[in-house]
Short mmCIF file of C-alpha atoms in Angstrom, two decimals:
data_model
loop_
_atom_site.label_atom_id
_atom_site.label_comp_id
_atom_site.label_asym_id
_atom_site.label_seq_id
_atom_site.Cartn_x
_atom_site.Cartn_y
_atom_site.Cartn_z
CA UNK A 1 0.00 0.00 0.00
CA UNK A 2 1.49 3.84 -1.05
CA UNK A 3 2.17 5.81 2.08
CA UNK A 4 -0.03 8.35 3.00
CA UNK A 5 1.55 11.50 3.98
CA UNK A 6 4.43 12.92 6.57
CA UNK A 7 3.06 11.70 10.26
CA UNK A 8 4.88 12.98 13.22
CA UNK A 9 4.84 11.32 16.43
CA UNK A 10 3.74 13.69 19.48
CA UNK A 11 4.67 12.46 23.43
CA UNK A 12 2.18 14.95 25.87
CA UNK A 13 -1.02 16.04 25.02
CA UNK A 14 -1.24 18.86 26.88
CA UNK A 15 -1.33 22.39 25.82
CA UNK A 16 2.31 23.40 25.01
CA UNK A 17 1.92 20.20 22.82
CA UNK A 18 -1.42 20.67 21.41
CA UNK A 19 -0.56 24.34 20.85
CA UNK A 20 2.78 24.85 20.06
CA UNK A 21 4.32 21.59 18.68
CA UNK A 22 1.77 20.01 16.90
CA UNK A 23 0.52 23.50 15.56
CA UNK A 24 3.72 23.62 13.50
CA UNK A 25 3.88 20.42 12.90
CA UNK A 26 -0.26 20.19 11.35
CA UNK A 27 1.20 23.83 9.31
CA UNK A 28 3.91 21.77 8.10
CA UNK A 29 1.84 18.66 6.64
CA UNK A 30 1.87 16.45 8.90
CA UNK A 31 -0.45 13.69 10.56
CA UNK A 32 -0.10 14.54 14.22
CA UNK A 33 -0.50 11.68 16.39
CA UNK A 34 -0.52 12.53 20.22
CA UNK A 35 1.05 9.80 22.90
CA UNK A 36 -0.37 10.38 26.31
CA UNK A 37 -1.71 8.63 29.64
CA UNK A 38 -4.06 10.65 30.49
CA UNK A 39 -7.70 8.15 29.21
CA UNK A 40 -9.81 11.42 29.37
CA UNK A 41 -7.82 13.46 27.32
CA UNK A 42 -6.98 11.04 24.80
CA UNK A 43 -11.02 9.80 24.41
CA UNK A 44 -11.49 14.02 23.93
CA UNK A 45 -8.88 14.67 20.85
CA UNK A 46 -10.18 11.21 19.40
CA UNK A 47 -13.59 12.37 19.39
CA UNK A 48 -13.15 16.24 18.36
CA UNK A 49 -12.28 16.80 15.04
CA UNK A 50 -10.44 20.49 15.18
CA UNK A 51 -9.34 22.36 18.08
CA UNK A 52 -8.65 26.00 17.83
CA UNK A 53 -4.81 27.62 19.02
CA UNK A 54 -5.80 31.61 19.98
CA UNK A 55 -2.44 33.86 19.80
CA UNK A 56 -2.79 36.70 21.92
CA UNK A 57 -0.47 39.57 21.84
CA UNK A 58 -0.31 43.92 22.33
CA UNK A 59 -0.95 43.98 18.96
CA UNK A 60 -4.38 41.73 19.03
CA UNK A 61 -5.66 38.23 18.81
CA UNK A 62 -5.16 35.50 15.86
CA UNK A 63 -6.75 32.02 15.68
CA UNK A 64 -5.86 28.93 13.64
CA UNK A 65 -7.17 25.65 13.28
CA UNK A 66 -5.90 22.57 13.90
CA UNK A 67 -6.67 19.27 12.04
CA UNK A 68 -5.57 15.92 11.00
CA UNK A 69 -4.81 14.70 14.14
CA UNK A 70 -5.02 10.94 16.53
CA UNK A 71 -4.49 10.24 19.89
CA UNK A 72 -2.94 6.56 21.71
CA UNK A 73 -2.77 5.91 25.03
CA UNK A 74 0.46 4.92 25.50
CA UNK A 75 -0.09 2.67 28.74
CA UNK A 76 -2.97 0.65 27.51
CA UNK A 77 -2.38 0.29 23.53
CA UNK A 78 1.87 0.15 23.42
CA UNK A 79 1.89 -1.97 20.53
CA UNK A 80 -0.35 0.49 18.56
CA UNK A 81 2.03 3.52 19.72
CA UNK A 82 4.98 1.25 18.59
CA UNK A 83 4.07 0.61 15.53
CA UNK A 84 2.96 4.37 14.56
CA UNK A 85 6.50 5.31 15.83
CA UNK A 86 8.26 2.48 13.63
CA UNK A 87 6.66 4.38 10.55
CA UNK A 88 7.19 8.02 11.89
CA UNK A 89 9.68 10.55 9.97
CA UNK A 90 9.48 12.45 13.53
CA UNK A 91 9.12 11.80 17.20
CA UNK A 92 8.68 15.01 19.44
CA UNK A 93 7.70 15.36 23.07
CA UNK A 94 6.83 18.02 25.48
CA UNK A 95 6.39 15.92 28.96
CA UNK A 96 8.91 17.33 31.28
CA UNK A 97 12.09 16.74 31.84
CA UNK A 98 11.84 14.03 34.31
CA UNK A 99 8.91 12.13 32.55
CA UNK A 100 11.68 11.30 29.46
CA UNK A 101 12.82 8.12 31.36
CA UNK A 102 9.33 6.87 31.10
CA UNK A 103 8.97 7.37 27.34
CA UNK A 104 11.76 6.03 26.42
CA UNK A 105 10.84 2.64 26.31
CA UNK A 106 8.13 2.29 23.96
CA UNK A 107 10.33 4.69 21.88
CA UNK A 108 13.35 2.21 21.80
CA UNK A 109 10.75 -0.29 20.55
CA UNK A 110 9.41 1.82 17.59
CA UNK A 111 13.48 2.79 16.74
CA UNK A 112 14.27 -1.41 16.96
CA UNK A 113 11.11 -2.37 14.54
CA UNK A 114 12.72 0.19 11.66
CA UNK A 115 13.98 -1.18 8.94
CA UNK A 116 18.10 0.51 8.97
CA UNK A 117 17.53 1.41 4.95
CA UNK A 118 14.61 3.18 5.94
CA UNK A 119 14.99 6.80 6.84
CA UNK A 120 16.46 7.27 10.20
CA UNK A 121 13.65 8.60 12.91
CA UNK A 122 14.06 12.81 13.42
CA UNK A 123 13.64 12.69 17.83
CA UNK A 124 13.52 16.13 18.89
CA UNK A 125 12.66 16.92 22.92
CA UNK A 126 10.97 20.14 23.47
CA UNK A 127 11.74 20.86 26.62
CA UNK A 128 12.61 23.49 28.94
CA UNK A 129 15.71 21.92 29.99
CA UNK A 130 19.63 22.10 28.74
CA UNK A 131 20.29 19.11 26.68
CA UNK A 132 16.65 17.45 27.06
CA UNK A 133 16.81 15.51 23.58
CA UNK A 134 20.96 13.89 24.83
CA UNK A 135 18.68 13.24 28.03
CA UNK A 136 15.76 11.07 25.70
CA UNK A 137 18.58 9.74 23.63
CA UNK A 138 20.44 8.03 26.76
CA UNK A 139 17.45 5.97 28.16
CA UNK A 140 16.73 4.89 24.87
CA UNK A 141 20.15 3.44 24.47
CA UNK A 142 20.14 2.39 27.79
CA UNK A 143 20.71 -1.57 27.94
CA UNK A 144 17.29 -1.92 29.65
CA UNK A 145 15.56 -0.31 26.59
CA UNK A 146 17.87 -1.16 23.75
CA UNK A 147 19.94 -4.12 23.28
CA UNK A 148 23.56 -2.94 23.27
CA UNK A 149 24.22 -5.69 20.47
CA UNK A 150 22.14 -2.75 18.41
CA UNK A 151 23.69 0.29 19.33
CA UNK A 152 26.63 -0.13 16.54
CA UNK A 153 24.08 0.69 13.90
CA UNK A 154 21.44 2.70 16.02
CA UNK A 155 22.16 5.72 14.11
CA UNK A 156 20.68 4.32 10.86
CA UNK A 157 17.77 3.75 12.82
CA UNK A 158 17.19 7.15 15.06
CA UNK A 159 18.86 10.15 14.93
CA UNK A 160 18.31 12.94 18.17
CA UNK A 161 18.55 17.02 18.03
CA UNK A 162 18.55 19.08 21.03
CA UNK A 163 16.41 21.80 20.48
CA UNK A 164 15.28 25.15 22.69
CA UNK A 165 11.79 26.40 22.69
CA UNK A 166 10.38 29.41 23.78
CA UNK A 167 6.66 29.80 23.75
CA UNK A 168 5.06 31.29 27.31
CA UNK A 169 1.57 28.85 27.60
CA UNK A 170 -0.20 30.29 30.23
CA UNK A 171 -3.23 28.36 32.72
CA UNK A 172 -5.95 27.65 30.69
CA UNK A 173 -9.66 28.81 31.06
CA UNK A 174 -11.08 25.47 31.92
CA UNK A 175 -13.76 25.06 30.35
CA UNK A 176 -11.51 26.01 26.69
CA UNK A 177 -11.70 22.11 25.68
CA UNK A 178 -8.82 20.97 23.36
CA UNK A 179 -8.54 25.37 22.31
CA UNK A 180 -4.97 26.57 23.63
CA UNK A 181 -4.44 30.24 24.13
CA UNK A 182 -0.75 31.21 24.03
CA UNK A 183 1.25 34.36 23.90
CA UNK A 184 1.89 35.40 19.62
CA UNK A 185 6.07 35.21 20.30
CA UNK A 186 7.58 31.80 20.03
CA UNK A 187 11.20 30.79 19.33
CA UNK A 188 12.17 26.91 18.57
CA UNK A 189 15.74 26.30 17.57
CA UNK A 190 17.15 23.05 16.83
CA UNK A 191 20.39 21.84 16.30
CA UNK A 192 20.67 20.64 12.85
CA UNK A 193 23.91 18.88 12.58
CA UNK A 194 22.44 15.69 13.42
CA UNK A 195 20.63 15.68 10.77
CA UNK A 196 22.57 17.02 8.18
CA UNK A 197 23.64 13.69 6.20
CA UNK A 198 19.96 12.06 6.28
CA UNK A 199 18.14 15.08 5.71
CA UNK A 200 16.89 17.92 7.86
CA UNK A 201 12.50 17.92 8.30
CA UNK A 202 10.96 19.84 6.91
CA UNK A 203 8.45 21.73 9.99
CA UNK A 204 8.11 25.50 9.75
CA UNK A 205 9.08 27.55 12.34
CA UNK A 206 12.03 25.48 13.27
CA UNK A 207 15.34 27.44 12.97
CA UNK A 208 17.93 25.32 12.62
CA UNK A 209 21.40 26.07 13.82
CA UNK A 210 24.97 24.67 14.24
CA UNK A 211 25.70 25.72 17.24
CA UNK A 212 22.78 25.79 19.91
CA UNK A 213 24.11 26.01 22.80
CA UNK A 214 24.05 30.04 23.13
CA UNK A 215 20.81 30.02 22.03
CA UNK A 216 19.83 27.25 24.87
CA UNK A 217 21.34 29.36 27.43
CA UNK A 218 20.26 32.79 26.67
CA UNK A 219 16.54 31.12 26.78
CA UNK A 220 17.04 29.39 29.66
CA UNK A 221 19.07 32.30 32.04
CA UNK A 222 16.56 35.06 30.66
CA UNK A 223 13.07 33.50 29.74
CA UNK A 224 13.04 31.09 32.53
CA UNK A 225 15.07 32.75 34.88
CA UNK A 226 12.88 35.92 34.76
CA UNK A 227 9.31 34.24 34.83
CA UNK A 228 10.42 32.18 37.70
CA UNK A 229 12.31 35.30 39.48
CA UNK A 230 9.26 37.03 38.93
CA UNK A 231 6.55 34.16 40.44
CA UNK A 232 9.03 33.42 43.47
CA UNK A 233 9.30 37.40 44.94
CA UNK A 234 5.77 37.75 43.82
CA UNK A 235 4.33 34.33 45.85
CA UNK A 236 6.62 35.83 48.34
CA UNK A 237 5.11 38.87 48.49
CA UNK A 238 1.36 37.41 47.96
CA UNK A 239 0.91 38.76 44.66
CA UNK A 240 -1.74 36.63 42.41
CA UNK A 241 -0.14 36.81 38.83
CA UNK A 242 3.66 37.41 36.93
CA UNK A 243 1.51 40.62 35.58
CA UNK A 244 0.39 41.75 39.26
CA UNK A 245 3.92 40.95 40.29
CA UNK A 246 5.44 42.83 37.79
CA UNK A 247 3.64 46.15 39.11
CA UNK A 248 5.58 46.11 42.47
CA UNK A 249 8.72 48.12 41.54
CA UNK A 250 11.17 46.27 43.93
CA UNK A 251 10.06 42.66 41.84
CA UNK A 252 10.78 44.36 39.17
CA UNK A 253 14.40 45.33 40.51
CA UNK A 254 14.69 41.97 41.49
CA UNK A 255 13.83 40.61 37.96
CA UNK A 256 15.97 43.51 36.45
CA UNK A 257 19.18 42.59 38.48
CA UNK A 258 19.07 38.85 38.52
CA UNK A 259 18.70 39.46 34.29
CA UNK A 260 21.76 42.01 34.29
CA UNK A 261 23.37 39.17 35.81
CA UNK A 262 22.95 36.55 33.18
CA UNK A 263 22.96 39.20 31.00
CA UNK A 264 26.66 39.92 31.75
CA UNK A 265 27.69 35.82 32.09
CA UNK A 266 26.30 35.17 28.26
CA UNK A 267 27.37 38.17 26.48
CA UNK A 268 31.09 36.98 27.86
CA UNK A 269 30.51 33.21 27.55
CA UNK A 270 29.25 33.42 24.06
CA UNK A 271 30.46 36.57 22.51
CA UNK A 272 26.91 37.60 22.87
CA UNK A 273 26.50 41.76 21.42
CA UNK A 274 25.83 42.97 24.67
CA UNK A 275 23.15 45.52 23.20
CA UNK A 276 21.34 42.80 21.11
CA UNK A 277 20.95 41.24 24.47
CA UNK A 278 19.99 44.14 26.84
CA UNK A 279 17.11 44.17 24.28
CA UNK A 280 16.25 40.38 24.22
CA UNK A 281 15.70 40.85 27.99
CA UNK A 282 13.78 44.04 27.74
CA UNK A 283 11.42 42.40 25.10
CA UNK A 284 11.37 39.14 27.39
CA UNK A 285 10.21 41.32 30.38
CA UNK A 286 7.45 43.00 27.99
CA UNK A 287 6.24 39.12 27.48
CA UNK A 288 6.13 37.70 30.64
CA UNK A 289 4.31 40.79 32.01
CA UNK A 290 1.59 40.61 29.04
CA UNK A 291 -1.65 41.57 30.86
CA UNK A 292 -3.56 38.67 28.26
CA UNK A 293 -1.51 36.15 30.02
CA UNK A 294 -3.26 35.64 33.04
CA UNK A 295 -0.02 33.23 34.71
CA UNK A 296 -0.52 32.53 38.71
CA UNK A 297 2.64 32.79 40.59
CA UNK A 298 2.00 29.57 41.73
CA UNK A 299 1.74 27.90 37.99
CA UNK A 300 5.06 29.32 37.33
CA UNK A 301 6.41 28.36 40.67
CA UNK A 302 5.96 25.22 40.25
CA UNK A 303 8.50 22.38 40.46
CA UNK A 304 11.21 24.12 42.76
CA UNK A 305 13.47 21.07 43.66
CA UNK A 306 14.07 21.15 39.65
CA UNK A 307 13.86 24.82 39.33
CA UNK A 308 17.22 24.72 42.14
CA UNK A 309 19.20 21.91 40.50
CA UNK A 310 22.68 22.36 39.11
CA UNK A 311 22.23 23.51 35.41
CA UNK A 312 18.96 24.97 35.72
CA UNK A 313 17.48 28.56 35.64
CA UNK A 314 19.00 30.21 38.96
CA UNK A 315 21.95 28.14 40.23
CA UNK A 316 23.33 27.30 36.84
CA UNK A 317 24.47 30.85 35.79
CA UNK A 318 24.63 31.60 39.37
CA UNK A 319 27.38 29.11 39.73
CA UNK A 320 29.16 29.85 36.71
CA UNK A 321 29.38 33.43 37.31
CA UNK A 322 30.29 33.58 40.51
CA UNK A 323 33.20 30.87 39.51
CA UNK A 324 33.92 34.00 37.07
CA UNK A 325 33.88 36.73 40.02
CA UNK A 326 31.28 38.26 38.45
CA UNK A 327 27.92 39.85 40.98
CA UNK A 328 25.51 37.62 41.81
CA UNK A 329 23.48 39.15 44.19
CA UNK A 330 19.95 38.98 42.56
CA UNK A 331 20.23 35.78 41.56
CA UNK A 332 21.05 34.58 45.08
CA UNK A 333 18.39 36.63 46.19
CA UNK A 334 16.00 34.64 43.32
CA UNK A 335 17.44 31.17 44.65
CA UNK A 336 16.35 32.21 48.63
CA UNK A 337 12.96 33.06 47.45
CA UNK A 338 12.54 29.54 45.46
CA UNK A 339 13.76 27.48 48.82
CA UNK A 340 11.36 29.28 50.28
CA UNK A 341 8.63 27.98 48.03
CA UNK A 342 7.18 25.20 50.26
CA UNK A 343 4.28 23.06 51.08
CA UNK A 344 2.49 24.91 48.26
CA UNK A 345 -1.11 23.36 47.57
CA UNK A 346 -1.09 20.81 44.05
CA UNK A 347 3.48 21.19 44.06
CA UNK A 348 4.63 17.94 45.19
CA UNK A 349 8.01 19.44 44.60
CA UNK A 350 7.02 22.00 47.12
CA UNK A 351 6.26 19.64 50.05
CA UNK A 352 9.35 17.38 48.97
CA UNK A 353 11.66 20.52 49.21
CA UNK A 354 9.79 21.35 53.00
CA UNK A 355 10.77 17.94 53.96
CA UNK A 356 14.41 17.82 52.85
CA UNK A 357 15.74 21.39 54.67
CA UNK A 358 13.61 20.23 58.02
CA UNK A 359 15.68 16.78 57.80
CA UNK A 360 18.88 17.77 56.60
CA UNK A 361 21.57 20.68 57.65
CA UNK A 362 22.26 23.44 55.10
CA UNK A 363 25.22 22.10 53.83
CA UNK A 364 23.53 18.52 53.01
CA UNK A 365 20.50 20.45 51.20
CA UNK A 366 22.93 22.06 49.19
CA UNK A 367 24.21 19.31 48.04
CA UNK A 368 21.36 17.56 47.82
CA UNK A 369 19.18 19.85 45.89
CA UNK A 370 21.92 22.36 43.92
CA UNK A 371 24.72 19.98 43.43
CA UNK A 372 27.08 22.19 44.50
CA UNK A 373 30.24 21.07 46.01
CA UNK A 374 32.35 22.84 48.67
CA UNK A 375 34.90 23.61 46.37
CA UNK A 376 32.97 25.96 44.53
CA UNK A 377 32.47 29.84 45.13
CA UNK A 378 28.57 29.98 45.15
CA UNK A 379 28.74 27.29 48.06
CA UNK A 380 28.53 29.13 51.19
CA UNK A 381 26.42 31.87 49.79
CA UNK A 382 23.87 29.14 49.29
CA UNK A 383 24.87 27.86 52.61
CA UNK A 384 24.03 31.10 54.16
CA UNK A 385 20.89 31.34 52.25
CA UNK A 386 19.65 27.69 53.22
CA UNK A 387 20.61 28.25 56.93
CA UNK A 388 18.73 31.40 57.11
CA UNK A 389 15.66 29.75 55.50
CA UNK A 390 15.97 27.15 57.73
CA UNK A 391 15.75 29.36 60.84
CA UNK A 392 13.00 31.43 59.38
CA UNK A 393 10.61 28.30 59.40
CA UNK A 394 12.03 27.12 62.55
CA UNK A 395 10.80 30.18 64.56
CA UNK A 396 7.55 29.97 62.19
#
């Protein structure tokens, strides 16, 4: 039988997924097919036809629609899932960083059924994490997934590109069905090197680069760093929304100075212009205070144990300039006001992070959570800040 179209593989259902990835994906001609758990959600794409993705911006609203789409549960019908992978041209997910070990099985199976003189599978993580797609690509080769008699000729099979995407998907109206609303600005770069021999996708919207890595970062230590610097001082400080916590003027210095900072630690790292990226952050500021993005503090806050780890938003850059003796004082000042993001209602991460600074001294939690070692010259800064956390909540 002649094969039908491009189809493109889709782990996570939810709405950066169904509004971001598979939007470009649908605009770029292909059959989207959606992997998730979650029964009701699957059952709701399967039995609605088109969903709409609403782009809201200063300069006014835009809709699109979105067709041409399935949806597999990927607990209860693997072998289904498997097989739609084995004749994929693309395999993207958006599931969080620490759901890839769970996907990665049923991936390794798909990769093992191709045929190696078929076209190797295009596996691209869209995360919001450093390296997410190496991350995918090392369960999958891990022995438990993937017989290490196959690795030698794995690559004719599968070939991975880390990619960075910046889209800000705000909390949902709940009663929007399968419709995503999302902010009009989106950025998704993707390494193309690995790609470059068997031929790079075609999805629009993609840009594809050589060298990602300064693009990964300056996402990562502005985008990320400044929504979350913003939701931390503003739960803090009991504000509702990024927007309302944007108003305060002293969040706003916080957000400001913790951005110089990174600021200052890419433009020498990567031989960044330095004015090209004062006005990346200014514009990334505009966005994550847009008004139409109504984003609870506590939506953004989410996740802190991950939000504190060693190459992540705050103590990544943190680290690494500090290491460079350059000022780090609003980012440490970010990184108190995250450990101090506890036993928040629906954050498991929030009660997990409560329980590890009662049980443990400051020094341990450093470790434990940052993964920084004594050695380094962020350590008893972060020492400091755990201790005086710590005493805060014991006279609480």
């Amino acid at each position: 039988m002649a094969k039908m179209g491009k189809k493109a593989v889709h782990f996570g259902a939810g709405n950066i997924g169904r509004g971001f990835v598979a939007c470009f994906l649908h605009n770029s001609g292909y059959e989207v097919v959606f992997a998730d758990v979650n029964a009701s959600l699957i059952d709701t794409i399967n039995a609605t036809p088109s969903y709409k993705v609403i782009e809201v911006g200063s300069e006014g609203t835009s809709e699109s629609t979105i067709t041409n789409y399935r949806a597999i549960n990927s607990q209860t019908h693997e072998e289904e899932l498997i097989e739609e992978i084995r004749t994929a041209e693309v395999v993207t997910c958006s599931v969080g960083p620490n759901i890839l070990k769970f996907i990665a099985p049923v991936i390794a199976k798909g990769i093992d059924r191709r045929a190696d003189d078929q076209t190797p599978l295009h596996v691209i993580a869209c995360e919001n994490a450093i390296g997410a797609t190496d991350t995918l690509a090392s369960h999958i080769k891990d022995a438990r997934n993937t017989d290490p008699a196959r690795l030698e000729t794995h690559h004719l099979r599968a070939r991975y590109a880390n990619s960075a995407i910046d889209r800000i998907v705000p909390a949902q109206d709940p009663n929007a069905g399968l419709d995503v609303t999302l902010e009009k600005f989106f950025e998704w770069v993707v390494d193309k090197t690995p790609f470059e021999d068997v031929g790079i996708p075609s999805i629009e919207g993609i840009n594809w680069v050589d060298n990602l890595a300064p693009f990964i970062e300056r996402k990562l230590y502005t985008v990320n760093t400044g929504h979350a610097t913003a939701a931390y001082h503003g739960y803090n400080r009991r504000k509702r929304t990024v927007y309302d916590a944007l108003q305060d003027k002293q969040i706003m210095a916080e957000v400001r100075g913790a951005l110089t900072e990174t600021k200052n630690l890419l433009v020498a790292k990567h031989n960044i212009d330095e004015e090209a990226q004062l006005a990346y952050m200014n514009k990334i500021i505009k966005r994550i205070g847009n008004p139409h993005l109504e984003d609870a503090v506590e939506r953004v806050g989410r996740a802190p144990l991950r939000k504190l780890s060693r190459k992540e938003r705050f103590v990544g850059p943190a680290a690494e300039a500090a290491e460079n003796n350059m000022p780090i004082k609003y980012l440490l000042d970010a990184i108190e006001m995250t450990f101090r993001f506890q036993d928040v209602e629906g954050d498991d991460e929030s009660k997990e992070l409560s329980s590890i600074m009662s049980e443990n001294s400051a020094e341990e939690v450093v470790a434990k959570v940052c993964g920084i070692q004594p050695t380094e010259k962020i350590h008893p800064h972060l020492v400091q800040i755990v201790k005086r956390v710590q005493d805060d909540s014991r006279e609480d």
